[in-house]
PDB file of C-alpha atoms in Angstrom:
ATOM      1  CA  UNK S1145      -7.063 -31.556 -29.982  1.00  0.00           C
ATOM      2  CA  UNK S1146     -10.384 -29.865 -30.177  1.00  0.00           C
ATOM      3  CA  UNK S1147      -9.203 -27.478 -27.110  1.00  0.00           C
ATOM      4  CA  UNK S1148      -6.721 -26.064 -29.661  1.00  0.00           C
ATOM      5  CA  UNK S1149      -9.773 -25.095 -31.887  1.00  0.00           C
ATOM      6  CA  UNK S1150     -11.491 -23.320 -29.420  1.00  0.00           C
ATOM      7  CA  UNK S1151      -8.534 -21.533 -28.446  1.00  0.00           C
ATOM      8  CA  UNK S1152      -7.979 -20.458 -31.980  1.00  0.00           C
ATOM      9  CA  UNK S1153     -11.379 -18.515 -32.191  1.00  0.00           C
ATOM     10  CA  UNK S1154     -11.535 -15.100 -31.292  1.00  0.00           C
ATOM     11  CA  UNK S1155     -14.940 -15.167 -29.899  1.00  0.00           C
ATOM     12  CA  UNK S1156     -17.051 -18.187 -28.767  1.00  0.00           C
ATOM     13  CA  UNK S1157     -19.726 -17.468 -31.310  1.00  0.00           C
ATOM     14  CA  UNK S1158     -20.712 -20.009 -33.816  1.00  0.00           C
ATOM     15  CA  UNK S1159     -23.143 -19.732 -36.708  1.00  0.00           C
ATOM     16  CA  UNK S1160     -25.613 -22.692 -37.331  1.00  0.00           C
ATOM     17  CA  UNK S1161     -25.553 -24.626 -40.211  1.00  0.00           C
ATOM     18  CA  UNK S1162     -29.046 -23.170 -41.731  1.00  0.00           C
ATOM     19  CA  UNK S1163     -29.557 -25.650 -44.865  1.00  0.00           C
ATOM     20  CA  UNK S1164     -29.334 -23.709 -47.955  1.00  0.00           C
ATOM     21  CA  UNK S1165     -29.336 -20.488 -46.387  1.00  0.00           C
ATOM     22  CA  UNK S1166     -25.599 -20.695 -45.006  1.00  0.00           C
ATOM     23  CA  UNK S1167     -23.285 -20.898 -48.092  1.00  0.00           C
ATOM     24  CA  UNK S1168     -19.505 -20.439 -48.147  1.00  0.00           C
ATOM     25  CA  UNK S1169     -19.742 -16.697 -48.213  1.00  0.00           C
ATOM     26  CA  UNK S1170     -21.543 -16.628 -44.653  1.00  0.00           C
ATOM     27  CA  UNK S1171     -19.415 -19.477 -43.299  1.00  0.00           C
ATOM     28  CA  UNK S1172     -16.151 -17.746 -44.595  1.00  0.00           C
ATOM     29  CA  UNK S1173     -17.284 -14.312 -43.316  1.00  0.00           C
ATOM     30  CA  UNK S1174     -18.006 -15.708 -39.738  1.00  0.00           C
ATOM     31  CA  UNK S1175     -14.830 -17.490 -39.608  1.00  0.00           C
ATOM     32  CA  UNK S1176     -12.993 -14.706 -40.854  1.00  0.00           C
ATOM     33  CA  UNK S1177     -14.458 -12.366 -38.130  1.00  0.00           C
ATOM     34  CA  UNK S1178     -13.213 -14.732 -35.226  1.00  0.00           C
ATOM     35  CA  UNK S1179     -16.358 -16.826 -34.755  1.00  0.00           C
ATOM     36  CA  UNK S1180     -17.034 -20.515 -36.198  1.00  0.00           C
ATOM     37  CA  UNK S1181     -18.717 -20.599 -39.543  1.00  0.00           C
ATOM     38  CA  UNK S1182     -20.487 -23.434 -41.043  1.00  0.00           C
ATOM     39  CA  UNK S1183     -22.493 -25.342 -43.867  1.00  0.00           C
ATOM     40  CA  UNK S1184     -25.278 -27.824 -44.033  1.00  0.00           C
ATOM     41  CA  UNK S1185     -24.087 -30.109 -46.749  1.00  0.00           C
ATOM     42  CA  UNK S1186     -26.897 -32.967 -46.324  1.00  0.00           C
ATOM     43  CA  UNK S1187     -28.863 -31.894 -49.604  1.00  0.00           C
ATOM     44  CA  UNK S1188     -25.771 -30.879 -51.670  1.00  0.00           C
ATOM     45  CA  UNK S1189     -24.444 -32.863 -54.395  1.00  0.00           C
ATOM     46  CA  UNK S1190     -20.724 -34.186 -53.868  1.00  0.00           C
ATOM     47  CA  UNK S1191     -19.547 -31.995 -56.600  1.00  0.00           C
ATOM     48  CA  UNK S1192     -21.019 -29.006 -55.136  1.00  0.00           C
ATOM     49  CA  UNK S1193     -20.289 -29.748 -51.469  1.00  0.00           C
ATOM     50  CA  UNK S1194     -16.428 -30.282 -52.285  1.00  0.00           C
ATOM     51  CA  UNK S1195     -16.475 -26.806 -54.182  1.00  0.00           C
ATOM     52  CA  UNK S1196     -18.072 -24.981 -51.148  1.00  0.00           C
ATOM     53  CA  UNK S1197     -15.477 -26.521 -48.568  1.00  0.00           C
ATOM     54  CA  UNK S1198     -12.558 -25.339 -50.967  1.00  0.00           C
ATOM     55  CA  UNK S1199     -14.213 -21.860 -51.215  1.00  0.00           C
ATOM     56  CA  UNK S1200     -14.262 -21.538 -47.559  1.00  0.00           C
ATOM     57  CA  UNK S1201     -10.780 -22.893 -47.435  1.00  0.00           C
ATOM     58  CA  UNK S1202      -9.522 -20.533 -50.031  1.00  0.00           C
ATOM     59  CA  UNK S1203     -10.998 -17.509 -48.105  1.00  0.00           C
ATOM     60  CA  UNK S1204      -9.740 -18.168 -44.510  1.00  0.00           C
ATOM     61  CA  UNK S1205      -7.412 -20.388 -42.461  1.00  0.00           C
ATOM     62  CA  UNK S1206      -9.732 -20.293 -39.719  1.00  0.00           C
ATOM     63  CA  UNK S1207     -11.678 -23.271 -38.672  1.00  0.00           C
ATOM     64  CA  UNK S1208     -15.289 -23.996 -39.789  1.00  0.00           C
ATOM     65  CA  UNK S1209     -17.632 -26.894 -39.877  1.00  0.00           C
ATOM     66  CA  UNK S1210     -19.903 -28.739 -42.042  1.00  0.00           C
ATOM     67  CA  UNK S1211     -23.301 -30.533 -40.662  1.00  0.00           C
ATOM     68  CA  UNK S1212     -25.176 -33.697 -42.056  1.00  0.00           C
ATOM     69  CA  UNK S1213     -28.488 -34.325 -40.591  1.00  0.00           C
ATOM     70  CA  UNK S1214     -28.795 -38.227 -40.702  1.00  0.00           C
ATOM     71  CA  UNK S1215     -32.453 -38.335 -41.413  1.00  0.00           C
ATOM     72  CA  UNK S1216     -31.026 -38.602 -45.027  1.00  0.00           C
ATOM     73  CA  UNK S1217     -28.003 -40.438 -46.433  1.00  0.00           C
ATOM     74  CA  UNK S1218     -24.762 -38.251 -46.060  1.00  0.00           C
ATOM     75  CA  UNK S1219     -23.992 -38.640 -49.810  1.00  0.00           C
ATOM     76  CA  UNK S1220     -21.407 -35.820 -49.860  1.00  0.00           C
ATOM     77  CA  UNK S1221     -19.644 -36.819 -46.891  1.00  0.00           C
ATOM     78  CA  UNK S1222     -16.547 -38.697 -48.756  1.00  0.00           C
ATOM     79  CA  UNK S1223     -16.151 -35.588 -51.100  1.00  0.00           C
ATOM     80  CA  UNK S1224     -16.523 -33.114 -48.208  1.00  0.00           C
ATOM     81  CA  UNK S1225     -13.800 -34.918 -46.305  1.00  0.00           C
ATOM     82  CA  UNK S1226     -11.623 -35.229 -49.424  1.00  0.00           C
ATOM     83  CA  UNK S1227     -11.770 -31.334 -49.996  1.00  0.00           C
ATOM     84  CA  UNK S1228     -10.405 -30.767 -46.448  1.00  0.00           C
ATOM     85  CA  UNK S1229     -13.388 -29.957 -44.149  1.00  0.00           C
ATOM     86  CA  UNK S1230     -11.732 -29.725 -40.628  1.00  0.00           C
ATOM     87  CA  UNK S1231     -14.754 -30.441 -38.470  1.00  0.00           C
ATOM     88  CA  UNK S1232     -17.895 -32.400 -39.184  1.00  0.00           C
ATOM     89  CA  UNK S1233     -21.014 -32.378 -36.843  1.00  0.00           C
ATOM     90  CA  UNK S1234     -23.938 -34.897 -37.222  1.00  0.00           C
ATOM     91  CA  UNK S1235     -27.562 -34.406 -36.107  1.00  0.00           C
ATOM     92  CA  UNK S1236     -30.988 -36.439 -36.350  1.00  0.00           C
ATOM     93  CA  UNK S1237     -29.488 -39.894 -36.229  1.00  0.00           C
ATOM     94  CA  UNK S1238     -26.784 -42.117 -35.098  1.00  0.00           C
ATOM     95  CA  UNK S1239     -23.437 -41.198 -36.514  1.00  0.00           C
ATOM     96  CA  UNK S1240     -21.685 -44.421 -35.493  1.00  0.00           C
ATOM     97  CA  UNK S1241     -21.527 -45.770 -39.286  1.00  0.00           C
ATOM     98  CA  UNK S1242     -19.391 -42.535 -40.291  1.00  0.00           C
ATOM     99  CA  UNK S1243     -17.223 -41.705 -37.531  1.00  0.00           C
ATOM    100  CA  UNK S1244     -14.211 -43.883 -38.499  1.00  0.00           C
ATOM    101  CA  UNK S1245     -14.099 -42.417 -42.027  1.00  0.00           C
ATOM    102  CA  UNK S1246     -14.207 -38.712 -40.475  1.00  0.00           C
ATOM    103  CA  UNK S1247     -11.368 -39.474 -37.978  1.00  0.00           C
ATOM    104  CA  UNK S1248      -9.285 -41.241 -40.905  1.00  0.00           C
ATOM    105  CA  UNK S1249      -9.622 -37.962 -42.855  1.00  0.00           C
ATOM    106  CA  UNK S1250      -8.076 -36.140 -39.674  1.00  0.00           C
ATOM    107  CA  UNK S1251     -11.495 -34.326 -39.203  1.00  0.00           C
ATOM    108  CA  UNK S1252     -12.990 -33.598 -35.560  1.00  0.00           C
ATOM    109  CA  UNK S1253     -16.582 -34.644 -34.771  1.00  0.00           C
ATOM    110  CA  UNK S1254     -19.299 -32.901 -33.253  1.00  0.00           C
ATOM    111  CA  UNK S1255     -22.737 -34.694 -32.126  1.00  0.00           C
ATOM    112  CA  UNK S1256     -25.933 -32.950 -31.521  1.00  0.00           C
ATOM    113  CA  UNK S1257     -27.698 -34.133 -28.367  1.00  0.00           C
ATOM    114  CA  UNK S1258     -30.915 -33.393 -26.758  1.00  0.00           C
ATOM    115  CA  UNK S1259     -30.794 -35.620 -23.374  1.00  0.00           C
ATOM    116  CA  UNK S1260     -28.419 -36.843 -20.937  1.00  0.00           C
ATOM    117  CA  UNK S1261     -28.361 -40.312 -22.538  1.00  0.00           C
ATOM    118  CA  UNK S1262     -27.528 -38.870 -25.814  1.00  0.00           C
ATOM    119  CA  UNK S1263     -24.741 -37.115 -24.546  1.00  0.00           C
ATOM    120  CA  UNK S1264     -23.563 -40.213 -22.610  1.00  0.00           C
ATOM    121  CA  UNK S1265     -23.605 -42.018 -26.155  1.00  0.00           C
ATOM    122  CA  UNK S1266     -21.745 -39.315 -27.978  1.00  0.00           C
ATOM    123  CA  UNK S1267     -19.098 -39.186 -25.357  1.00  0.00           C
ATOM    124  CA  UNK S1268     -18.659 -43.080 -25.682  1.00  0.00           C
ATOM    125  CA  UNK S1269     -18.656 -42.581 -29.331  1.00  0.00           C
ATOM    126  CA  UNK S1270     -15.797 -40.288 -28.978  1.00  0.00           C
ATOM    127  CA  UNK S1271     -17.341 -36.909 -30.023  1.00  0.00           C
ATOM    128  CA  UNK S1272     -14.700 -34.040 -29.890  1.00  0.00           C
ATOM    129  CA  UNK S1273     -17.557 -31.781 -28.748  1.00  0.00           C
ATOM    130  CA  UNK S1274     -21.345 -31.844 -28.192  1.00  0.00           C
ATOM    131  CA  UNK S1275     -23.983 -29.491 -29.431  1.00  0.00           C
ATOM    132  CA  UNK S1276     -26.825 -29.190 -27.021  1.00  0.00           C
ATOM    133  CA  UNK S1277     -29.999 -28.113 -28.833  1.00  0.00           C
ATOM    134  CA  UNK S1278     -33.005 -26.713 -27.078  1.00  0.00           C
ATOM    135  CA  UNK S1279     -36.499 -26.605 -28.375  1.00  0.00           C
ATOM    136  CA  UNK S1280     -36.275 -22.737 -29.003  1.00  0.00           C
ATOM    137  CA  UNK S1281     -34.265 -23.593 -32.124  1.00  0.00           C
ATOM    138  CA  UNK S1282     -35.479 -22.694 -35.501  1.00  0.00           C
ATOM    139  CA  UNK S1283     -35.731 -24.961 -38.321  1.00  0.00           C
ATOM    140  CA  UNK S1284     -36.032 -28.785 -37.955  1.00  0.00           C
ATOM    141  CA  UNK S1285     -35.894 -29.130 -34.043  1.00  0.00           C
ATOM    142  CA  UNK S1286     -34.662 -32.448 -32.819  1.00  0.00           C
ATOM    143  CA  UNK S1287     -35.207 -31.364 -29.053  1.00  0.00           C
ATOM    144  CA  UNK S1288     -38.083 -31.287 -26.899  1.00  0.00           C
ATOM    145  CA  UNK S1289     -36.691 -29.416 -23.663  1.00  0.00           C
ATOM    146  CA  UNK S1290     -35.907 -25.908 -23.242  1.00  0.00           C
ATOM    147  CA  UNK S1291     -32.284 -24.920 -23.539  1.00  0.00           C
ATOM    148  CA  UNK S1292     -31.968 -23.399 -20.211  1.00  0.00           C
ATOM    149  CA  UNK S1293     -33.368 -26.694 -18.437  1.00  0.00           C
ATOM    150  CA  UNK S1294     -31.318 -29.013 -20.606  1.00  0.00           C
ATOM    151  CA  UNK S1295     -27.826 -27.196 -20.744  1.00  0.00           C
ATOM    152  CA  UNK S1296     -26.622 -27.635 -17.315  1.00  0.00           C
ATOM    153  CA  UNK S1297     -27.439 -31.348 -17.693  1.00  0.00           C
ATOM    154  CA  UNK S1298     -25.539 -31.743 -20.773  1.00  0.00           C
ATOM    155  CA  UNK S1299     -22.677 -29.893 -19.311  1.00  0.00           C
ATOM    156  CA  UNK S1300     -22.543 -32.237 -16.541  1.00  0.00           C
ATOM    157  CA  UNK S1301     -23.037 -35.514 -18.591  1.00  0.00           C
ATOM    158  CA  UNK S1302     -20.231 -34.384 -20.876  1.00  0.00           C
ATOM    159  CA  UNK S1303     -17.674 -34.794 -18.037  1.00  0.00           C
ATOM    160  CA  UNK S1304     -15.310 -32.185 -19.451  1.00  0.00           C
ATOM    161  CA  UNK S1305     -15.843 -32.670 -23.099  1.00  0.00           C
ATOM    162  CA  UNK S1306     -16.741 -29.194 -24.751  1.00  0.00           C
ATOM    163  CA  UNK S1307     -20.590 -28.382 -25.163  1.00  0.00           C
ATOM    164  CA  UNK S1308     -21.923 -25.581 -27.578  1.00  0.00           C
ATOM    165  CA  UNK S1309     -25.505 -24.398 -26.935  1.00  0.00           C
ATOM    166  CA  UNK S1310     -28.021 -23.864 -29.601  1.00  0.00           C
ATOM    167  CA  UNK S1311     -31.733 -22.862 -29.434  1.00  0.00           C
ATOM    168  CA  UNK S1312     -33.181 -19.317 -29.391  1.00  0.00           C
ATOM    169  CA  UNK S1313     -29.867 -17.393 -29.168  1.00  0.00           C
ATOM    170  CA  UNK S1314     -30.013 -13.822 -30.858  1.00  0.00           C
ATOM    171  CA  UNK S1315     -27.981 -11.427 -28.449  1.00  0.00           C
ATOM    172  CA  UNK S1316     -25.140 -11.013 -26.336  1.00  0.00           C
ATOM    173  CA  UNK S1317     -27.085 -11.699 -23.212  1.00  0.00           C
ATOM    174  CA  UNK S1318     -27.883 -15.319 -24.273  1.00  0.00           C
ATOM    175  CA  UNK S1319     -24.460 -15.956 -25.131  1.00  0.00           C
ATOM    176  CA  UNK S1320     -23.042 -14.443 -21.742  1.00  0.00           C
ATOM    177  CA  UNK S1321     -25.813 -16.968 -20.191  1.00  0.00           C
ATOM    178  CA  UNK S1322     -24.843 -20.207 -21.974  1.00  0.00           C
ATOM    179  CA  UNK S1323     -21.303 -19.259 -21.144  1.00  0.00           C
ATOM    180  CA  UNK S1324     -22.068 -19.042 -17.274  1.00  0.00           C
ATOM    181  CA  UNK S1325     -23.805 -22.500 -17.594  1.00  0.00           C
ATOM    182  CA  UNK S1326     -20.781 -24.083 -18.613  1.00  0.00           C
ATOM    183  CA  UNK S1327     -20.978 -24.000 -22.563  1.00  0.00           C
ATOM    184  CA  UNK S1328     -17.785 -23.372 -24.557  1.00  0.00           C
ATOM    185  CA  UNK S1329     -19.813 -21.511 -27.457  1.00  0.00           C
ATOM    186  CA  UNK S1330     -23.223 -20.246 -28.456  1.00  0.00           C
ATOM    187  CA  UNK S1331     -24.511 -21.423 -31.828  1.00  0.00           C
ATOM    188  CA  UNK S1332     -26.956 -18.732 -33.559  1.00  0.00           C
ATOM    189  CA  UNK S1333     -28.972 -19.606 -36.443  1.00  0.00           C
ATOM    190  CA  UNK S1334     -31.893 -17.393 -37.191  1.00  0.00           C
ATOM    191  CA  UNK S1335     -29.655 -14.456 -36.172  1.00  0.00           C
ATOM    192  CA  UNK S1336     -27.228 -15.106 -38.865  1.00  0.00           C
ATOM    193  CA  UNK S1337     -29.971 -15.848 -41.406  1.00  0.00           C
ATOM    194  CA  UNK S1338     -30.676 -11.897 -41.333  1.00  0.00           C
ATOM    195  CA  UNK S1339     -27.165 -10.928 -42.344  1.00  0.00           C
ATOM    196  CA  UNK S1340     -25.836  -9.582 -45.652  1.00  0.00           C
ATOM    197  CA  UNK S1341     -24.095 -12.766 -46.619  1.00  0.00           C
ATOM    198  CA  UNK S1342     -26.830 -15.199 -46.097  1.00  0.00           C
ATOM    199  CA  UNK S1343     -28.437 -16.684 -49.121  1.00  0.00           C
ATOM    200  CA  UNK S1344     -31.992 -16.147 -47.766  1.00  0.00           C
ATOM    201  CA  UNK S1345     -34.301 -14.222 -49.818  1.00  0.00           C
ATOM    202  CA  UNK S1346     -34.617 -10.240 -48.853  1.00  0.00           C
ATOM    203  CA  UNK S1347     -38.183 -10.638 -48.001  1.00  0.00           C
ATOM    204  CA  UNK S1348     -37.419 -13.349 -45.711  1.00  0.00           C
ATOM    205  CA  UNK S1349     -34.841 -11.497 -43.844  1.00  0.00           C
ATOM    206  CA  UNK S1350     -37.197  -8.316 -43.747  1.00  0.00           C
ATOM    207  CA  UNK S1351     -39.843 -10.710 -42.099  1.00  0.00           C
ATOM    208  CA  UNK S1352     -37.287 -11.635 -39.503  1.00  0.00           C
ATOM    209  CA  UNK S1353     -36.677  -8.217 -38.771  1.00  0.00           C
ATOM    210  CA  UNK S1354     -40.389  -6.885 -38.689  1.00  0.00           C
ATOM    211  CA  UNK S1355     -41.875  -9.893 -36.833  1.00  0.00           C
ATOM    212  CA  UNK S1356     -43.067  -9.454 -33.073  1.00  0.00           C
ATOM    213  CA  UNK S1357     -41.264 -12.979 -32.540  1.00  0.00           C
ATOM    214  CA  UNK S1358     -44.534 -15.160 -33.070  1.00  0.00           C
ATOM    215  CA  UNK S1359     -42.968 -18.350 -33.941  1.00  0.00           C
ATOM    216  CA  UNK S1360     -44.687 -21.740 -33.975  1.00  0.00           C
ATOM    217  CA  UNK S1361     -43.450 -25.464 -33.624  1.00  0.00           C
ATOM    218  CA  UNK S1362     -45.428 -27.335 -35.955  1.00  0.00           C
ATOM    219  CA  UNK S1363     -45.549 -30.083 -38.401  1.00  0.00           C
ATOM    220  CA  UNK S1364     -47.276 -27.968 -41.134  1.00  0.00           C
ATOM    221  CA  UNK S1365     -44.428 -27.570 -43.702  1.00  0.00           C
ATOM    222  CA  UNK S1366     -43.833 -31.515 -44.046  1.00  0.00           C
ATOM    223  CA  UNK S1367     -43.119 -31.393 -47.813  1.00  0.00           C
ATOM    224  CA  UNK S1368     -39.734 -33.040 -47.630  1.00  0.00           C
ATOM    225  CA  UNK S1369     -38.928 -34.343 -43.981  1.00  0.00           C
ATOM    226  CA  UNK S1370     -41.756 -36.350 -42.639  1.00  0.00           C
ATOM    227  CA  UNK S1371     -42.461 -36.736 -39.050  1.00  0.00           C
ATOM    228  CA  UNK S1372     -40.011 -33.809 -37.972  1.00  0.00           C
ATOM    229  CA  UNK S1373     -41.290 -30.792 -36.069  1.00  0.00           C
ATOM    230  CA  UNK S1374     -40.052 -27.452 -37.240  1.00  0.00           C
ATOM    231  CA  UNK S1375     -40.177 -24.186 -35.668  1.00  0.00           C
ATOM    232  CA  UNK S1376     -41.204 -21.309 -38.102  1.00  0.00           C
ATOM    233  CA  UNK S1377     -42.760 -17.857 -38.353  1.00  0.00           C
ATOM    234  CA  UNK S1378     -46.387 -17.568 -38.287  1.00  0.00           C
ATOM    235  CA  UNK S1379     -47.606 -17.041 -41.865  1.00  0.00           C
ATOM    236  CA  UNK S1380     -50.611 -17.233 -44.039  1.00  0.00           C
ATOM    237  CA  UNK S1381     -50.069 -20.978 -44.931  1.00  0.00           C
ATOM    238  CA  UNK S1382     -49.758 -21.832 -41.232  1.00  0.00           C
ATOM    239  CA  UNK S1383     -52.754 -19.745 -40.345  1.00  0.00           C
ATOM    240  CA  UNK S1384     -55.039 -21.097 -42.927  1.00  0.00           C
ATOM    241  CA  UNK S1385     -53.868 -24.834 -42.055  1.00  0.00           C
ATOM    242  CA  UNK S1386     -54.436 -24.355 -38.472  1.00  0.00           C
ATOM    243  CA  UNK S1387     -57.989 -22.703 -39.089  1.00  0.00           C
ATOM    244  CA  UNK S1388     -58.925 -25.783 -40.847  1.00  0.00           C
ATOM    245  CA  UNK S1389     -58.105 -27.993 -38.097  1.00  0.00           C
ATOM    246  CA  UNK S1390     -54.521 -28.926 -38.976  1.00  0.00           C
ATOM    247  CA  UNK S1391     -55.667 -31.586 -41.544  1.00  0.00           C
ATOM    248  CA  UNK S1392     -53.383 -34.451 -42.589  1.00  0.00           C
ATOM    249  CA  UNK S1393     -51.468 -34.371 -45.931  1.00  0.00           C
ATOM    250  CA  UNK S1394     -53.928 -34.620 -48.871  1.00  0.00           C
ATOM    251  CA  UNK S1395     -56.687 -32.433 -46.997  1.00  0.00           C
ATOM    252  CA  UNK S1396     -54.711 -29.214 -46.206  1.00  0.00           C
ATOM    253  CA  UNK S1397     -56.124 -26.268 -47.651  1.00  0.00           C
ATOM    254  CA  UNK S1398     -54.465 -25.048 -50.744  1.00  0.00           C
ATOM    255  CA  UNK S1399     -52.572 -28.072 -51.159  1.00  0.00           C
ATOM    256  CA  UNK S1400     -50.719 -28.418 -54.354  1.00  0.00           C
ATOM    257  CA  UNK S1401     -50.627 -24.751 -54.994  1.00  0.00           C
ATOM    258  CA  UNK S1402     -47.554 -23.220 -56.408  1.00  0.00           C
ATOM    259  CA  UNK S1403     -46.643 -20.226 -54.084  1.00  0.00           C
ATOM    260  CA  UNK S1404     -43.304 -19.405 -55.633  1.00  0.00           C
ATOM    261  CA  UNK S1405     -40.607 -20.328 -58.312  1.00  0.00           C
ATOM    262  CA  UNK S1406     -36.800 -20.747 -57.885  1.00  0.00           C
ATOM    263  CA  UNK S1407     -34.424 -18.839 -59.912  1.00  0.00           C
ATOM    264  CA  UNK S1408     -34.250 -22.263 -61.973  1.00  0.00           C
ATOM    265  CA  UNK S1409     -38.010 -21.822 -62.740  1.00  0.00           C
ATOM    266  CA  UNK S1410     -38.757 -24.727 -60.231  1.00  0.00           C
ATOM    267  CA  UNK S1411     -42.172 -24.620 -58.612  1.00  0.00           C
ATOM    268  CA  UNK S1412     -42.229 -24.275 -54.696  1.00  0.00           C
ATOM    269  CA  UNK S1413     -45.811 -25.732 -53.578  1.00  0.00           C
ATOM    270  CA  UNK S1414     -47.489 -24.663 -50.522  1.00  0.00           C
ATOM    271  CA  UNK S1415     -46.305 -26.729 -47.412  1.00  0.00           C
ATOM    272  CA  UNK S1416     -42.999 -27.553 -48.808  1.00  0.00           C
ATOM    273  CA  UNK S1417     -40.136 -27.464 -46.417  1.00  0.00           C
ATOM    274  CA  UNK S1418     -37.933 -25.398 -48.825  1.00  0.00           C
ATOM    275  CA  UNK S1419     -36.941 -21.895 -47.166  1.00  0.00           C
ATOM    276  CA  UNK S1420     -37.083 -19.003 -49.598  1.00  0.00           C
ATOM    277  CA  UNK S1421     -33.576 -18.153 -51.304  1.00  0.00           C
ATOM    278  CA  UNK S1422     -32.371 -14.991 -53.022  1.00  0.00           C
ATOM    279  CA  UNK S1423     -33.393 -15.186 -56.653  1.00  0.00           C
ATOM    280  CA  UNK S1424     -36.922 -16.771 -55.742  1.00  0.00           C
ATOM    281  CA  UNK S1425     -40.109 -15.158 -56.985  1.00  0.00           C
ATOM    282  CA  UNK S1426     -43.755 -15.286 -55.885  1.00  0.00           C
ATOM    283  CA  UNK S1427     -45.501 -15.108 -52.563  1.00  0.00           C
ATOM    284  CA  UNK S1428     -42.344 -15.443 -50.266  1.00  0.00           C
ATOM    285  CA  UNK S1429     -44.449 -14.967 -47.214  1.00  0.00           C
ATOM    286  CA  UNK S1430     -46.348 -17.905 -47.748  1.00  0.00           C
ATOM    287  CA  UNK S1431     -43.458 -20.385 -47.846  1.00  0.00           C
ATOM    288  CA  UNK S1432     -41.408 -21.892 -45.104  1.00  0.00           C
ATOM    289  CA  UNK S1433     -39.812 -19.236 -43.125  1.00  0.00           C
ATOM    290  CA  UNK S1434     -37.891 -21.000 -40.264  1.00  0.00           C
ATOM    291  CA  UNK S1435     -37.103 -19.187 -36.977  1.00  0.00           C
ATOM    292  CA  UNK S1436     -35.987 -19.637 -33.337  1.00  0.00           C
ATOM    293  CA  UNK S1437     -37.559 -17.896 -30.540  1.00  0.00           C
ATOM    294  CA  UNK S1438     -34.936 -15.332 -30.391  1.00  0.00           C
ATOM    295  CA  UNK S1439     -36.135 -13.769 -33.527  1.00  0.00           C
ATOM    296  CA  UNK S1440     -37.794 -11.131 -31.769  1.00  0.00           C
ATOM    297  CA  UNK S1441     -34.406  -9.687 -31.146  1.00  0.00           C
ATOM    298  CA  UNK S1442     -33.356  -9.119 -34.549  1.00  0.00           C
ATOM    299  CA  UNK S1443     -33.774  -5.546 -35.761  1.00  0.00           C
ATOM    300  CA  UNK S1444     -31.406  -5.276 -38.706  1.00  0.00           C
ATOM    301  CA  UNK S1445     -29.732  -7.113 -41.494  1.00  0.00           C
ATOM    302  CA  UNK S1446     -25.826  -6.406 -40.779  1.00  0.00           C
ATOM    303  CA  UNK S1447     -22.705  -8.075 -42.213  1.00  0.00           C
ATOM    304  CA  UNK S1448     -21.740 -11.081 -40.556  1.00  0.00           C
ATOM    305  CA  UNK S1449     -18.610  -9.635 -39.347  1.00  0.00           C
ATOM    306  CA  UNK S1450     -20.390  -6.766 -37.979  1.00  0.00           C
ATOM    307  CA  UNK S1451     -22.682  -9.054 -36.264  1.00  0.00           C
ATOM    308  CA  UNK S1452     -20.163 -11.199 -34.488  1.00  0.00           C
ATOM    309  CA  UNK S1453     -18.291  -7.973 -33.218  1.00  0.00           C
ATOM    310  CA  UNK S1454     -21.671  -6.639 -32.116  1.00  0.00           C
ATOM    311  CA  UNK S1455     -22.751  -9.872 -30.194  1.00  0.00           C
ATOM    312  CA  UNK S1456     -19.300  -9.926 -28.224  1.00  0.00           C
ATOM    313  CA  UNK S1457     -19.704  -6.598 -27.275  1.00  0.00           C
ATOM    314  CA  UNK S1458     -22.948  -7.206 -25.870  1.00  0.00           C
ATOM    315  CA  UNK S1459     -21.795 -10.482 -24.121  1.00  0.00           C
ATOM    316  CA  UNK S1460     -18.705  -8.759 -22.453  1.00  0.00           C
ATOM    317  CA  UNK S1461     -20.997  -5.840 -21.361  1.00  0.00           C
ATOM    318  CA  UNK S1462     -23.294  -8.603 -19.805  1.00  0.00           C
ATOM    319  CA  UNK S1463     -20.785 -10.539 -18.176  1.00  0.00           C
ATOM    320  CA  UNK S1464     -19.013  -7.427 -16.733  1.00  0.00           C
ATOM    321  CA  UNK S1465     -22.319  -6.037 -15.119  1.00  0.00           C
ATOM    322  CA  UNK S1466     -23.106  -9.506 -13.637  1.00  0.00           C
TER     323      UNK S1466
END
């Protein structure tokens, strides 16, 4: 069944579910352009999650997916399925308790894996596809292994099941490379954060464009997700924390300071893992700026549709010259 989904895509280009930065506007734009759009609904209320799924479905008949990080209870899963989400992916935990529910709703399932044992387990659980994440990824990083080392192993372990590759991909060159290694699609997160439809703050998008590619895999921004390494742009908060010896919670420089405010006037404190969204005010640079290693290739902030077309042109040119 999932092969028919892949066949329905114009391009094997997937947009990663980058938490609150990827709303229905971005997901629909990517899917309408012929790629695979997505939304992360882990922290979304059931009512809002259902409405966002309906918004995407109203804008396009093309497939899209939603993700739940199982480090947290998937409180919106039932509402999401009732609203008609066609594909659900799971990361950061064991999806076994939820798989029957997803299948009963007629949705397909993807599972993020980071080693061969995890791939074997996901296949045994009946995953329709696997997401192979490399340590190059931005945001909360489940993997400890380079995508380029891991991907061939996961493709082999999948034994014919479709594998999507994620982590540090930002250009057609990397898309061509993962396809040559047996992946059926490439998942890009940071590159789609820097698009017009992304909900990221414009200063955050500009930081992605202007950075020299300096990212760090760290536990500095541990405000809401303990014990989870995350890849971010190097910024003033991270530099001050490292300069102080990377102290533990309770001893970090500037801890408790308000660095920004949401559109609803809620304070964002230094070291929170909240990424800056449009409408936030304050010291945006000091917030948690998630970014994968591919950010050095970001040079503009195009529309999502324009980006999908450009990436496929680059990929096609790369494959044609190989």
